[in-house]
């Protein structure tokens, strides 16, 4: 009854694995550094990762909206079901047509499926590509002045772990957001309050964003894909709150101000 947790050392996967382990359920981490190693870019690693596995937390890397994701998800879910996997929980992106295309092979796989379709993660500020900019005090993104309902990754992990370990979530598509809409400028103000330091939001053009990301070492193609995705999902289409956390767990989603307060130590210089 092992659960394979892909991206199992990342923001969501690490938390999903911790929750399942705390419930006494056997977990296998699926990442390049795990044993056995699992690499989306090397399909010869997939069968060993799936050996003896009955459920999968499916978090694609680098991003479900990037080119190639659909083919990988389709091939992987087909193989998983052939190998005896009976339940799949897919991490997807809200307002992203490319990511949502990859939901279909999971829904049609024959396994019990749950989709967690998420808004922009709060933890992008504390554990991912915005951590260094946060420490430097300037968040520069090609984001329009529209609000986003940032979601806490701990809420995502709570929903995913429930869907993997309990009945009642099969065939459900949960749209997970935080409880409140914030522009990036407003988020920067709340982060400034929580840290006691001035954090600014600067709106840059997609070209400026790509140039800066490449200068920081990101490959050109990945920087362009990221920039295109930000421009797309932050154009106002996602400027509304969903209630997936309440629907799945019967409790409200965590607020951005709580996240900012709890992580203030992470951004200390
Ligand atoms: N960030 C957001 O705001 C947001 C919003 C909605 C949806 N999403 C979705 O979230 C997913 C990412 O999940 P996450 O943020 O929890 O992950 P993450 O923090 O980006 O974690 C990266 C994980 O992927 C593994 N990894 C890296 N390269 C890999 C490869 N080639 N093959 C297999 N594993 C690899 C890493 O471990 P190793 O280094 O050991 O391989 C690590 O465990 C994406 O599909 C994205 O579409 C993100």
PDB file of C-alpha atoms and ligand atoms in Angstrom:
ATOM      1  CA  UNK A   1       0.000   0.000   0.000  1.00  0.00           C
ATOM      2  CA  UNK A   2       2.924   2.347  -0.687  1.00  0.00           C
ATOM      3  CA  UNK A   3       2.233   5.895  -1.902  1.00  0.00           C
ATOM      4  CA  UNK A   4       4.715   7.364  -4.389  1.00  0.00           C
ATOM      5  CA  UNK A   5       5.109  11.095  -3.710  1.00  0.00           C
ATOM      6  CA  UNK A   6       6.613  12.754  -6.780  1.00  0.00           C
ATOM      7  CA  UNK A   7       8.521  15.996  -6.163  1.00  0.00           C
ATOM      8  CA  UNK A   8       8.604  14.499  -2.667  1.00  0.00           C
ATOM      9  CA  UNK A   9      11.350  16.831  -1.420  1.00  0.00           C
ATOM     10  CA  UNK A  10       9.658  19.946  -2.836  1.00  0.00           C
ATOM     11  CA  UNK A  11       7.203  22.453  -1.374  1.00  0.00           C
ATOM     12  CA  UNK A  12       4.037  20.351  -1.569  1.00  0.00           C
ATOM     13  CA  UNK A  13       5.478  16.825  -1.830  1.00  0.00           C
ATOM     14  CA  UNK A  14       7.587  17.101   1.320  1.00  0.00           C
ATOM     15  CA  UNK A  15       4.516  18.106   3.303  1.00  0.00           C
ATOM     16  CA  UNK A  16       2.321  15.398   1.754  1.00  0.00           C
ATOM     17  CA  UNK A  17       4.962  12.764   2.585  1.00  0.00           C
ATOM     18  CA  UNK A  18       5.206  14.020   6.194  1.00  0.00           C
ATOM     19  CA  UNK A  19       1.447  13.820   6.653  1.00  0.00           C
ATOM     20  CA  UNK A  20       1.153  10.295   5.236  1.00  0.00           C
ATOM     21  CA  UNK A  21       4.125   9.115   7.318  1.00  0.00           C
ATOM     22  CA  UNK A  22       2.517  10.592  10.443  1.00  0.00           C
ATOM     23  CA  UNK A  23      -0.562   8.486   9.642  1.00  0.00           C
ATOM     24  CA  UNK A  24       1.660   5.403   9.549  1.00  0.00           C
ATOM     25  CA  UNK A  25       1.322   4.961   5.778  1.00  0.00           C
ATOM     26  CA  UNK A  26       4.312   3.789   3.740  1.00  0.00           C
ATOM     27  CA  UNK A  27       5.706   6.487   1.449  1.00  0.00           C
ATOM     28  CA  UNK A  28       8.261   6.439  -1.368  1.00  0.00           C
ATOM     29  CA  UNK A  29       9.777   9.757  -2.404  1.00  0.00           C
ATOM     30  CA  UNK A  30      10.007  10.182  -6.181  1.00  0.00           C
ATOM     31  CA  UNK A  31      12.743  12.626  -7.193  1.00  0.00           C
ATOM     32  CA  UNK A  32      16.167  12.553  -8.799  1.00  0.00           C
ATOM     33  CA  UNK A  33      17.837  12.314  -5.387  1.00  0.00           C
ATOM     34  CA  UNK A  34      15.567   9.561  -4.007  1.00  0.00           C
ATOM     35  CA  UNK A  35      16.216   5.816  -3.855  1.00  0.00           C
ATOM     36  CA  UNK A  36      15.365   4.562  -6.382  1.00  0.00           C
ATOM     37  CA  UNK A  37      15.852   7.786  -8.355  1.00  0.00           C
ATOM     38  CA  UNK A  38      12.877   9.112 -10.306  1.00  0.00           C
ATOM     39  CA  UNK A  39      13.423  11.544 -13.157  1.00  0.00           C
ATOM     40  CA  UNK A  40      10.696  12.955 -15.395  1.00  0.00           C
ATOM     41  CA  UNK A  41      13.335  13.349 -18.098  1.00  0.00           C
ATOM     42  CA  UNK A  42      14.409   9.662 -17.948  1.00  0.00           C
ATOM     43  CA  UNK A  43      11.481   7.274 -18.421  1.00  0.00           C
ATOM     44  CA  UNK A  44      13.693   4.261 -17.659  1.00  0.00           C
ATOM     45  CA  UNK A  45      13.501   5.374 -13.968  1.00  0.00           C
ATOM     46  CA  UNK A  46       9.701   5.242 -13.840  1.00  0.00           C
ATOM     47  CA  UNK A  47       9.038   1.465 -13.471  1.00  0.00           C
ATOM     48  CA  UNK A  48      11.250   1.038 -10.381  1.00  0.00           C
ATOM     49  CA  UNK A  49       9.640   4.091  -8.735  1.00  0.00           C
ATOM     50  CA  UNK A  50       6.195   2.552  -9.340  1.00  0.00           C
ATOM     51  CA  UNK A  51       7.078  -0.963  -8.203  1.00  0.00           C
ATOM     52  CA  UNK A  52       4.677  -2.039  -5.424  1.00  0.00           C
ATOM     53  CA  UNK A  53       2.925   1.337  -5.390  1.00  0.00           C
ATOM     54  CA  UNK A  54      -0.867   1.647  -4.982  1.00  0.00           C
ATOM     55  CA  UNK A  55      -1.296   5.438  -4.869  1.00  0.00           C
ATOM     56  CA  UNK A  56       0.541   8.443  -6.338  1.00  0.00           C
ATOM     57  CA  UNK A  57       0.794  12.111  -5.414  1.00  0.00           C
ATOM     58  CA  UNK A  58       1.543  13.593  -8.806  1.00  0.00           C
ATOM     59  CA  UNK A  59       3.391  16.935  -8.767  1.00  0.00           C
ATOM     60  CA  UNK A  60       5.138  17.554 -12.074  1.00  0.00           C
ATOM     61  CA  UNK A  61       8.468  19.319 -12.439  1.00  0.00           C
ATOM     62  CA  UNK A  62       9.223  21.999 -13.536  1.00  0.00           C
ATOM     63  CA  UNK A  63       5.628  22.988 -14.209  1.00  0.00           C
ATOM     64  CA  UNK A  64       2.465  21.295 -15.411  1.00  0.00           C
ATOM     65  CA  UNK A  65       1.894  24.188 -17.843  1.00  0.00           C
ATOM     66  CA  UNK A  66       5.270  23.789 -19.573  1.00  0.00           C
ATOM     67  CA  UNK A  67       5.737  22.045 -22.955  1.00  0.00           C
ATOM     68  CA  UNK A  68       6.129  18.276 -22.595  1.00  0.00           C
ATOM     69  CA  UNK A  69       4.123  17.990 -19.384  1.00  0.00           C
ATOM     70  CA  UNK A  70       1.030  16.520 -21.040  1.00  0.00           C
ATOM     71  CA  UNK A  71       2.993  13.726 -22.768  1.00  0.00           C
ATOM     72  CA  UNK A  72       4.814  12.851 -19.550  1.00  0.00           C
ATOM     73  CA  UNK A  73       1.647  12.840 -17.432  1.00  0.00           C
ATOM     74  CA  UNK A  74      -0.209  10.706 -19.988  1.00  0.00           C
ATOM     75  CA  UNK A  75       2.611   8.170 -20.296  1.00  0.00           C
ATOM     76  CA  UNK A  76       3.203   8.101 -16.546  1.00  0.00           C
ATOM     77  CA  UNK A  77      -0.438   7.615 -15.542  1.00  0.00           C
ATOM     78  CA  UNK A  78      -0.866   4.853 -18.164  1.00  0.00           C
ATOM     79  CA  UNK A  79       2.188   3.063 -16.770  1.00  0.00           C
ATOM     80  CA  UNK A  80       1.093   3.642 -13.178  1.00  0.00           C
ATOM     81  CA  UNK A  81      -2.327   2.078 -13.719  1.00  0.00           C
ATOM     82  CA  UNK A  82      -0.789  -0.859 -15.632  1.00  0.00           C
ATOM     83  CA  UNK A  83       1.473  -1.358 -12.596  1.00  0.00           C
ATOM     84  CA  UNK A  84      -1.441  -1.510 -10.141  1.00  0.00           C
ATOM     85  CA  UNK A  85      -1.844   2.094  -8.993  1.00  0.00           C
ATOM     86  CA  UNK A  86      -5.459   2.617  -7.930  1.00  0.00           C
ATOM     87  CA  UNK A  87      -5.475   6.218  -6.700  1.00  0.00           C
ATOM     88  CA  UNK A  88      -3.870   9.392  -8.120  1.00  0.00           C
ATOM     89  CA  UNK A  89      -3.955  12.924  -6.689  1.00  0.00           C
ATOM     90  CA  UNK A  90      -2.764  15.492  -9.242  1.00  0.00           C
ATOM     91  CA  UNK A  91      -1.417  18.949  -8.384  1.00  0.00           C
ATOM     92  CA  UNK A  92      -2.608  21.373 -11.070  1.00  0.00           C
ATOM     93  CA  UNK A  93      -2.654  25.116 -11.705  1.00  0.00           C
ATOM     94  CA  UNK A  94      -5.653  27.445 -11.609  1.00  0.00           C
ATOM     95  CA  UNK A  95      -6.464  29.389 -14.777  1.00  0.00           C
ATOM     96  CA  UNK A  96      -3.762  27.569 -16.754  1.00  0.00           C
ATOM     97  CA  UNK A  97      -5.206  25.838 -19.855  1.00  0.00           C
ATOM     98  CA  UNK A  98      -1.960  23.934 -20.485  1.00  0.00           C
ATOM     99  CA  UNK A  99      -1.912  22.548 -16.938  1.00  0.00           C
ATOM    100  CA  UNK A 100      -5.594  21.709 -17.074  1.00  0.00           C
ATOM    101  CA  UNK A 101      -5.063  19.703 -20.290  1.00  0.00           C
ATOM    102  CA  UNK A 102      -2.892  17.362 -18.215  1.00  0.00           C
ATOM    103  CA  UNK A 103      -5.776  16.755 -15.811  1.00  0.00           C
ATOM    104  CA  UNK A 104      -7.628  14.801 -18.521  1.00  0.00           C
ATOM    105  CA  UNK A 105      -5.316  11.757 -18.762  1.00  0.00           C
ATOM    106  CA  UNK A 106      -5.504  11.409 -14.972  1.00  0.00           C
ATOM    107  CA  UNK A 107      -9.307  11.667 -15.007  1.00  0.00           C
ATOM    108  CA  UNK A 108      -9.465   9.093 -17.818  1.00  0.00           C
ATOM    109  CA  UNK A 109      -6.798   6.759 -16.386  1.00  0.00           C
ATOM    110  CA  UNK A 110      -9.207   4.360 -14.678  1.00  0.00           C
ATOM    111  CA  UNK A 111      -7.681   5.146 -11.266  1.00  0.00           C
ATOM    112  CA  UNK A 112      -9.582   6.898  -8.469  1.00  0.00           C
ATOM    113  CA  UNK A 113      -8.575  10.512  -9.081  1.00  0.00           C
ATOM    114  CA  UNK A 114      -8.620  13.814  -7.250  1.00  0.00           C
ATOM    115  CA  UNK A 115      -7.385  17.083  -8.776  1.00  0.00           C
ATOM    116  CA  UNK A 116      -6.069  19.865  -6.538  1.00  0.00           C
ATOM    117  CA  UNK A 117      -6.074  22.893  -8.844  1.00  0.00           C
ATOM    118  CA  UNK A 118      -4.210  25.611  -7.014  1.00  0.00           C
ATOM    119  CA  UNK A 119      -3.655  29.338  -7.105  1.00  0.00           C
ATOM    120  CA  UNK A 120      -0.238  30.974  -6.638  1.00  0.00           C
ATOM    121  CA  UNK A 121       1.577  29.449  -3.633  1.00  0.00           C
ATOM    122  CA  UNK A 122       2.360  31.675  -0.621  1.00  0.00           C
ATOM    123  CA  UNK A 123       5.537  29.634  -0.188  1.00  0.00           C
ATOM    124  CA  UNK A 124       6.928  30.979  -3.494  1.00  0.00           C
ATOM    125  CA  UNK A 125       7.940  33.904  -1.252  1.00  0.00           C
ATOM    126  CA  UNK A 126       9.603  31.770   1.432  1.00  0.00           C
ATOM    127  CA  UNK A 127      10.914  28.580  -0.187  1.00  0.00           C
ATOM    128  CA  UNK A 128      11.221  29.195  -3.892  1.00  0.00           C
ATOM    129  CA  UNK A 129      12.304  31.703  -6.508  1.00  0.00           C
ATOM    130  CA  UNK A 130      11.113  34.749  -4.543  1.00  0.00           C
ATOM    131  CA  UNK A 131      13.118  33.913  -1.393  1.00  0.00           C
ATOM    132  CA  UNK A 132      16.273  35.778  -2.476  1.00  0.00           C
ATOM    133  CA  UNK A 133      14.341  38.783  -3.867  1.00  0.00           C
ATOM    134  CA  UNK A 134      12.451  38.906  -0.551  1.00  0.00           C
ATOM    135  CA  UNK A 135      15.749  39.043   1.345  1.00  0.00           C
ATOM    136  CA  UNK A 136      16.912  41.802  -1.024  1.00  0.00           C
ATOM    137  CA  UNK A 137      13.628  43.682  -0.453  1.00  0.00           C
ATOM    138  CA  UNK A 138      12.409  43.896  -4.072  1.00  0.00           C
ATOM    139  CA  UNK A 139       9.903  41.584  -5.779  1.00  0.00           C
ATOM    140  CA  UNK A 140      10.020  42.252  -9.530  1.00  0.00           C
ATOM    141  CA  UNK A 141       7.432  40.380 -11.612  1.00  0.00           C
ATOM    142  CA  UNK A 142       5.547  40.876 -14.896  1.00  0.00           C
ATOM    143  CA  UNK A 143       2.272  40.924 -12.935  1.00  0.00           C
ATOM    144  CA  UNK A 144      -0.579  43.290 -13.711  1.00  0.00           C
ATOM    145  CA  UNK A 145      -2.140  45.258 -10.869  1.00  0.00           C
ATOM    146  CA  UNK A 146      -4.749  42.563 -10.298  1.00  0.00           C
ATOM    147  CA  UNK A 147      -5.299  40.587  -7.120  1.00  0.00           C
ATOM    148  CA  UNK A 148      -4.422  36.907  -6.618  1.00  0.00           C
ATOM    149  CA  UNK A 149      -5.827  34.617  -3.886  1.00  0.00           C
ATOM    150  CA  UNK A 150      -2.468  33.188  -2.694  1.00  0.00           C
ATOM    151  CA  UNK A 151      -2.825  29.697  -1.189  1.00  0.00           C
ATOM    152  CA  UNK A 152      -0.830  28.180   1.653  1.00  0.00           C
ATOM    153  CA  UNK A 153       1.018  25.004   0.666  1.00  0.00           C
ATOM    154  CA  UNK A 154       0.152  23.478   4.053  1.00  0.00           C
ATOM    155  CA  UNK A 155      -3.512  23.650   3.018  1.00  0.00           C
ATOM    156  CA  UNK A 156      -2.680  21.953  -0.300  1.00  0.00           C
ATOM    157  CA  UNK A 157      -0.823  19.194   1.543  1.00  0.00           C
ATOM    158  CA  UNK A 158      -3.716  18.721   3.990  1.00  0.00           C
ATOM    159  CA  UNK A 159      -6.150  18.275   1.089  1.00  0.00           C
ATOM    160  CA  UNK A 160      -3.823  15.999  -0.901  1.00  0.00           C
ATOM    161  CA  UNK A 161      -3.049  13.802   2.121  1.00  0.00           C
ATOM    162  CA  UNK A 162      -6.766  13.518   2.912  1.00  0.00           C
ATOM    163  CA  UNK A 163      -7.512  12.545  -0.694  1.00  0.00           C
ATOM    164  CA  UNK A 164      -4.749   9.923  -0.635  1.00  0.00           C
ATOM    165  CA  UNK A 165      -5.640   8.417   2.730  1.00  0.00           C
ATOM    166  CA  UNK A 166      -9.410   8.788   3.136  1.00  0.00           C
ATOM    167  CA  UNK A 167     -12.533   7.967   1.184  1.00  0.00           C
ATOM    168  CA  UNK A 168     -14.869  10.654  -0.139  1.00  0.00           C
ATOM    169  CA  UNK A 169     -12.510  12.623  -2.393  1.00  0.00           C
ATOM    170  CA  UNK A 170     -12.586  10.432  -5.504  1.00  0.00           C
ATOM    171  CA  UNK A 171     -13.717  12.212  -8.669  1.00  0.00           C
ATOM    172  CA  UNK A 172     -13.425  15.634  -6.989  1.00  0.00           C
ATOM    173  CA  UNK A 173     -11.735  18.654  -8.527  1.00  0.00           C
ATOM    174  CA  UNK A 174     -10.873  21.058  -5.718  1.00  0.00           C
ATOM    175  CA  UNK A 175      -9.950  24.621  -6.616  1.00  0.00           C
ATOM    176  CA  UNK A 176      -7.671  25.639  -3.772  1.00  0.00           C
ATOM    177  CA  UNK A 177      -7.063  29.306  -2.984  1.00  0.00           C
ATOM    178  CA  UNK A 178      -6.453  31.381   0.079  1.00  0.00           C
ATOM    179  CA  UNK A 179      -9.382  33.231   1.665  1.00  0.00           C
ATOM    180  CA  UNK A 180      -8.396  36.718   0.454  1.00  0.00           C
ATOM    181  CA  UNK A 181      -7.411  38.518  -2.748  1.00  0.00           C
ATOM    182  CA  UNK A 182      -4.198  40.542  -2.671  1.00  0.00           C
ATOM    183  CA  UNK A 183      -2.321  42.440  -5.354  1.00  0.00           C
ATOM    184  CA  UNK A 184       1.437  41.884  -5.284  1.00  0.00           C
ATOM    185  CA  UNK A 185       1.800  45.461  -4.048  1.00  0.00           C
ATOM    186  CA  UNK A 186      -0.548  44.711  -1.126  1.00  0.00           C
ATOM    187  CA  UNK A 187       1.224  41.395  -0.449  1.00  0.00           C
ATOM    188  CA  UNK A 188       4.530  43.310  -0.307  1.00  0.00           C
ATOM    189  CA  UNK A 189       2.993  45.711   2.266  1.00  0.00           C
ATOM    190  CA  UNK A 190       1.830  42.802   4.436  1.00  0.00           C
ATOM    191  CA  UNK A 191       5.236  41.136   4.127  1.00  0.00           C
ATOM    192  CA  UNK A 192       6.863  44.445   5.124  1.00  0.00           C
ATOM    193  CA  UNK A 193       4.631  44.623   8.212  1.00  0.00           C
ATOM    194  CA  UNK A 194       5.435  41.043   9.178  1.00  0.00           C
ATOM    195  CA  UNK A 195       9.202  41.401   8.714  1.00  0.00           C
ATOM    196  CA  UNK A 196       9.647  44.985   9.880  1.00  0.00           C
ATOM    197  CA  UNK A 197      11.607  45.641   6.654  1.00  0.00           C
ATOM    198  CA  UNK A 198      10.603  47.524   3.529  1.00  0.00           C
ATOM    199  CA  UNK A 199       9.670  45.046   0.776  1.00  0.00           C
ATOM    200  CA  UNK A 200       8.677  46.621  -2.539  1.00  0.00           C
ATOM    201  CA  UNK A 201       6.835  45.248  -5.519  1.00  0.00           C
ATOM    202  CA  UNK A 202       8.057  46.440  -8.901  1.00  0.00           C
ATOM    203  CA  UNK A 203       6.102  45.663 -12.045  1.00  0.00           C
ATOM    204  CA  UNK A 204       8.510  44.785 -14.867  1.00  0.00           C
ATOM    205  CA  UNK A 205       7.941  43.934 -18.513  1.00  0.00           C
ATOM    206  CA  UNK A 206       8.164  40.263 -19.563  1.00  0.00           C
ATOM    207  CA  UNK A 207      11.407  41.099 -21.409  1.00  0.00           C
ATOM    208  CA  UNK A 208      12.932  42.646 -18.279  1.00  0.00           C
ATOM    209  CA  UNK A 209      11.859  39.647 -16.201  1.00  0.00           C
ATOM    210  CA  UNK A 210      13.437  37.155 -18.644  1.00  0.00           C
ATOM    211  CA  UNK A 211      16.684  39.138 -18.818  1.00  0.00           C
ATOM    212  CA  UNK A 212      16.944  39.258 -15.011  1.00  0.00           C
ATOM    213  CA  UNK A 213      16.094  35.559 -14.612  1.00  0.00           C
ATOM    214  CA  UNK A 214      18.707  34.544 -17.200  1.00  0.00           C
ATOM    215  CA  UNK A 215      21.273  36.772 -15.478  1.00  0.00           C
ATOM    216  CA  UNK A 216      20.507  34.789 -12.272  1.00  0.00           C
ATOM    217  CA  UNK A 217      21.244  31.506 -14.067  1.00  0.00           C
ATOM    218  CA  UNK A 218      17.854  30.305 -15.331  1.00  0.00           C
ATOM    219  CA  UNK A 219      17.972  28.795 -18.842  1.00  0.00           C
ATOM    220  CA  UNK A 220      16.471  31.162 -21.457  1.00  0.00           C
ATOM    221  CA  UNK A 221      13.632  28.773 -22.430  1.00  0.00           C
ATOM    222  CA  UNK A 222      12.593  28.210 -18.800  1.00  0.00           C
ATOM    223  CA  UNK A 223      12.702  31.950 -18.078  1.00  0.00           C
ATOM    224  CA  UNK A 224      10.513  32.633 -21.119  1.00  0.00           C
ATOM    225  CA  UNK A 225       8.017  29.912 -20.135  1.00  0.00           C
ATOM    226  CA  UNK A 226       7.828  31.287 -16.580  1.00  0.00           C
ATOM    227  CA  UNK A 227       7.354  34.833 -17.797  1.00  0.00           C
ATOM    228  CA  UNK A 228       4.620  33.801 -20.225  1.00  0.00           C
ATOM    229  CA  UNK A 229       2.879  31.856 -17.461  1.00  0.00           C
ATOM    230  CA  UNK A 230       2.976  34.765 -14.988  1.00  0.00           C
ATOM    231  CA  UNK A 231       1.657  37.132 -17.604  1.00  0.00           C
ATOM    232  CA  UNK A 232      -1.149  34.696 -18.395  1.00  0.00           C
ATOM    233  CA  UNK A 233      -2.276  33.701 -14.901  1.00  0.00           C
ATOM    234  CA  UNK A 234      -1.876  37.200 -13.454  1.00  0.00           C
ATOM    235  CA  UNK A 235      -4.032  38.943 -16.085  1.00  0.00           C
ATOM    236  CA  UNK A 236      -7.136  39.032 -13.880  1.00  0.00           C
ATOM    237  CA  UNK A 237      -8.620  35.642 -14.806  1.00  0.00           C
ATOM    238  CA  UNK A 238      -7.826  34.286 -11.333  1.00  0.00           C
ATOM    239  CA  UNK A 239      -8.967  37.343  -9.387  1.00  0.00           C
ATOM    240  CA  UNK A 240     -11.569  35.472  -7.379  1.00  0.00           C
ATOM    241  CA  UNK A 241     -11.596  33.219  -4.354  1.00  0.00           C
ATOM    242  CA  UNK A 242     -12.544  29.512  -4.465  1.00  0.00           C
ATOM    243  CA  UNK A 243     -13.617  27.365  -1.547  1.00  0.00           C
ATOM    244  CA  UNK A 244     -11.840  24.061  -2.179  1.00  0.00           C
ATOM    245  CA  UNK A 245     -10.143  23.947   1.217  1.00  0.00           C
ATOM    246  CA  UNK A 246     -13.491  24.353   2.986  1.00  0.00           C
ATOM    247  CA  UNK A 247     -15.119  21.787   0.667  1.00  0.00           C
ATOM    248  CA  UNK A 248     -12.390  19.182   1.158  1.00  0.00           C
ATOM    249  CA  UNK A 249     -11.565  19.681   4.825  1.00  0.00           C
ATOM    250  CA  UNK A 250     -14.551  21.467   6.368  1.00  0.00           C
ATOM    251  CA  UNK A 251     -12.387  24.336   7.595  1.00  0.00           C
ATOM    252  CA  UNK A 252     -11.329  27.683   6.132  1.00  0.00           C
ATOM    253  CA  UNK A 253      -8.096  28.243   4.214  1.00  0.00           C
ATOM    254  CA  UNK A 254      -5.151  29.910   5.947  1.00  0.00           C
ATOM    255  CA  UNK A 255      -4.779  33.658   5.469  1.00  0.00           C
ATOM    256  CA  UNK A 256      -1.737  35.389   3.953  1.00  0.00           C
ATOM    257  CA  UNK A 257      -1.174  37.459   7.095  1.00  0.00           C
ATOM    258  CA  UNK A 258      -0.800  34.259   9.166  1.00  0.00           C
ATOM    259  CA  UNK A 259       1.680  32.907   6.619  1.00  0.00           C
ATOM    260  CA  UNK A 260       3.674  36.162   6.650  1.00  0.00           C
ATOM    261  CA  UNK A 261       3.853  36.264  10.458  1.00  0.00           C
ATOM    262  CA  UNK A 262       4.824  32.587  10.755  1.00  0.00           C
ATOM    263  CA  UNK A 263       7.628  32.940   8.193  1.00  0.00           C
ATOM    264  CA  UNK A 264       9.055  36.326   9.215  1.00  0.00           C
ATOM    265  CA  UNK A 265      12.213  34.603  10.523  1.00  0.00           C
ATOM    266  CA  UNK A 266      12.911  33.119   7.049  1.00  0.00           C
ATOM    267  CA  UNK A 267      13.399  36.599   5.541  1.00  0.00           C
ATOM    268  CA  UNK A 268      15.639  37.966   8.310  1.00  0.00           C
ATOM    269  CA  UNK A 269      18.978  39.168   6.939  1.00  0.00           C
TER     270      UNK A 269
HETATM  271  N1  LIG B   1       4.343  27.530  -7.463  1.00  0.00           N
HETATM  272  C1  LIG B   1       3.059  27.811  -7.653  1.00  0.00           C
HETATM  273  O1  LIG B   1       2.583  28.900  -7.307  1.00  0.00           O
HETATM  274  C2  LIG B   1       2.178  26.764  -8.287  1.00  0.00           C
HETATM  275  C3  LIG B   1       0.801  27.000  -8.397  1.00  0.00           C
HETATM  276  C4  LIG B   1      -0.022  25.995  -8.939  1.00  0.00           C
HETATM  277  C5  LIG B   1       0.555  24.796  -9.351  1.00  0.00           C
HETATM  278  N2  LIG B   1       1.903  24.608  -9.257  1.00  0.00           N
HETATM  279  C6  LIG B   1       2.481  23.317  -9.699  1.00  0.00           C
HETATM  280  O2  LIG B   1       3.311  22.801  -8.689  1.00  0.00           O
HETATM  281  C7  LIG B   1       4.201  21.841  -9.274  1.00  0.00           C
HETATM  282  C8  LIG B   1       5.499  21.868  -8.520  1.00  0.00           C
HETATM  283  O3  LIG B   1       5.239  21.400  -7.226  1.00  0.00           O
HETATM  284  P1  LIG B   1       6.049  21.934  -5.984  1.00  0.00           P
HETATM  285  O4  LIG B   1       6.084  23.441  -6.042  1.00  0.00           O
HETATM  286  O5  LIG B   1       5.536  21.262  -4.771  1.00  0.00           O
HETATM  287  O6  LIG B   1       7.504  21.375  -6.323  1.00  0.00           O
HETATM  288  P2  LIG B   1       8.882  22.092  -6.101  1.00  0.00           P
HETATM  289  O7  LIG B   1       8.961  22.728  -4.755  1.00  0.00           O
HETATM  290  O8  LIG B   1       9.179  22.885  -7.325  1.00  0.00           O
HETATM  291  O9  LIG B   1       9.817  20.817  -5.961  1.00  0.00           O
HETATM  292  C9  LIG B   1      10.745  20.406  -6.797  1.00  0.00           C
HETATM  293  C10 LIG B   1      10.791  18.885  -6.614  1.00  0.00           C
HETATM  294  O10 LIG B   1      10.907  18.296  -7.887  1.00  0.00           O
HETATM  295  C11 LIG B   1      12.016  17.396  -7.873  1.00  0.00           C
HETATM  296  N3  LIG B   1      12.564  17.408  -9.220  1.00  0.00           N
HETATM  297  C12 LIG B   1      13.315  18.368  -9.820  1.00  0.00           C
HETATM  298  N4  LIG B   1      13.620  17.993 -11.064  1.00  0.00           N
HETATM  299  C13 LIG B   1      13.040  16.770 -11.267  1.00  0.00           C
HETATM  300  C14 LIG B   1      13.024  15.856 -12.355  1.00  0.00           C
HETATM  301  N5  LIG B   1      13.634  16.114 -13.512  1.00  0.00           N
HETATM  302  N6  LIG B   1      12.355  14.692 -12.180  1.00  0.00           N
HETATM  303  C15 LIG B   1      11.729  14.383 -11.019  1.00  0.00           C
HETATM  304  N7  LIG B   1      11.716  15.225  -9.958  1.00  0.00           N
HETATM  305  C16 LIG B   1      12.386  16.395 -10.076  1.00  0.00           C
HETATM  306  C17 LIG B   1      12.950  17.929  -6.783  1.00  0.00           C
HETATM  307  O11 LIG B   1      13.756  16.926  -6.216  1.00  0.00           O
HETATM  308  P3  LIG B   1      15.189  16.504  -6.856  1.00  0.00           P
HETATM  309  O12 LIG B   1      15.987  17.755  -6.964  1.00  0.00           O
HETATM  310  O13 LIG B   1      15.719  15.492  -5.892  1.00  0.00           O
HETATM  311  O14 LIG B   1      14.885  15.876  -8.171  1.00  0.00           O
HETATM  312  C18 LIG B   1      11.912  18.398  -5.739  1.00  0.00           C
HETATM  313  O15 LIG B   1      11.454  17.297  -4.980  1.00  0.00           O
HETATM  314  C19 LIG B   1       4.319  22.229 -10.756  1.00  0.00           C
HETATM  315  O16 LIG B   1       3.833  21.177 -11.551  1.00  0.00           O
HETATM  316  C20 LIG B   1       3.418  23.453 -10.886  1.00  0.00           C
HETATM  317  O17 LIG B   1       2.693  23.411 -12.101  1.00  0.00           O
HETATM  318  C21 LIG B   1       2.709  25.545  -8.728  1.00  0.00           C
END
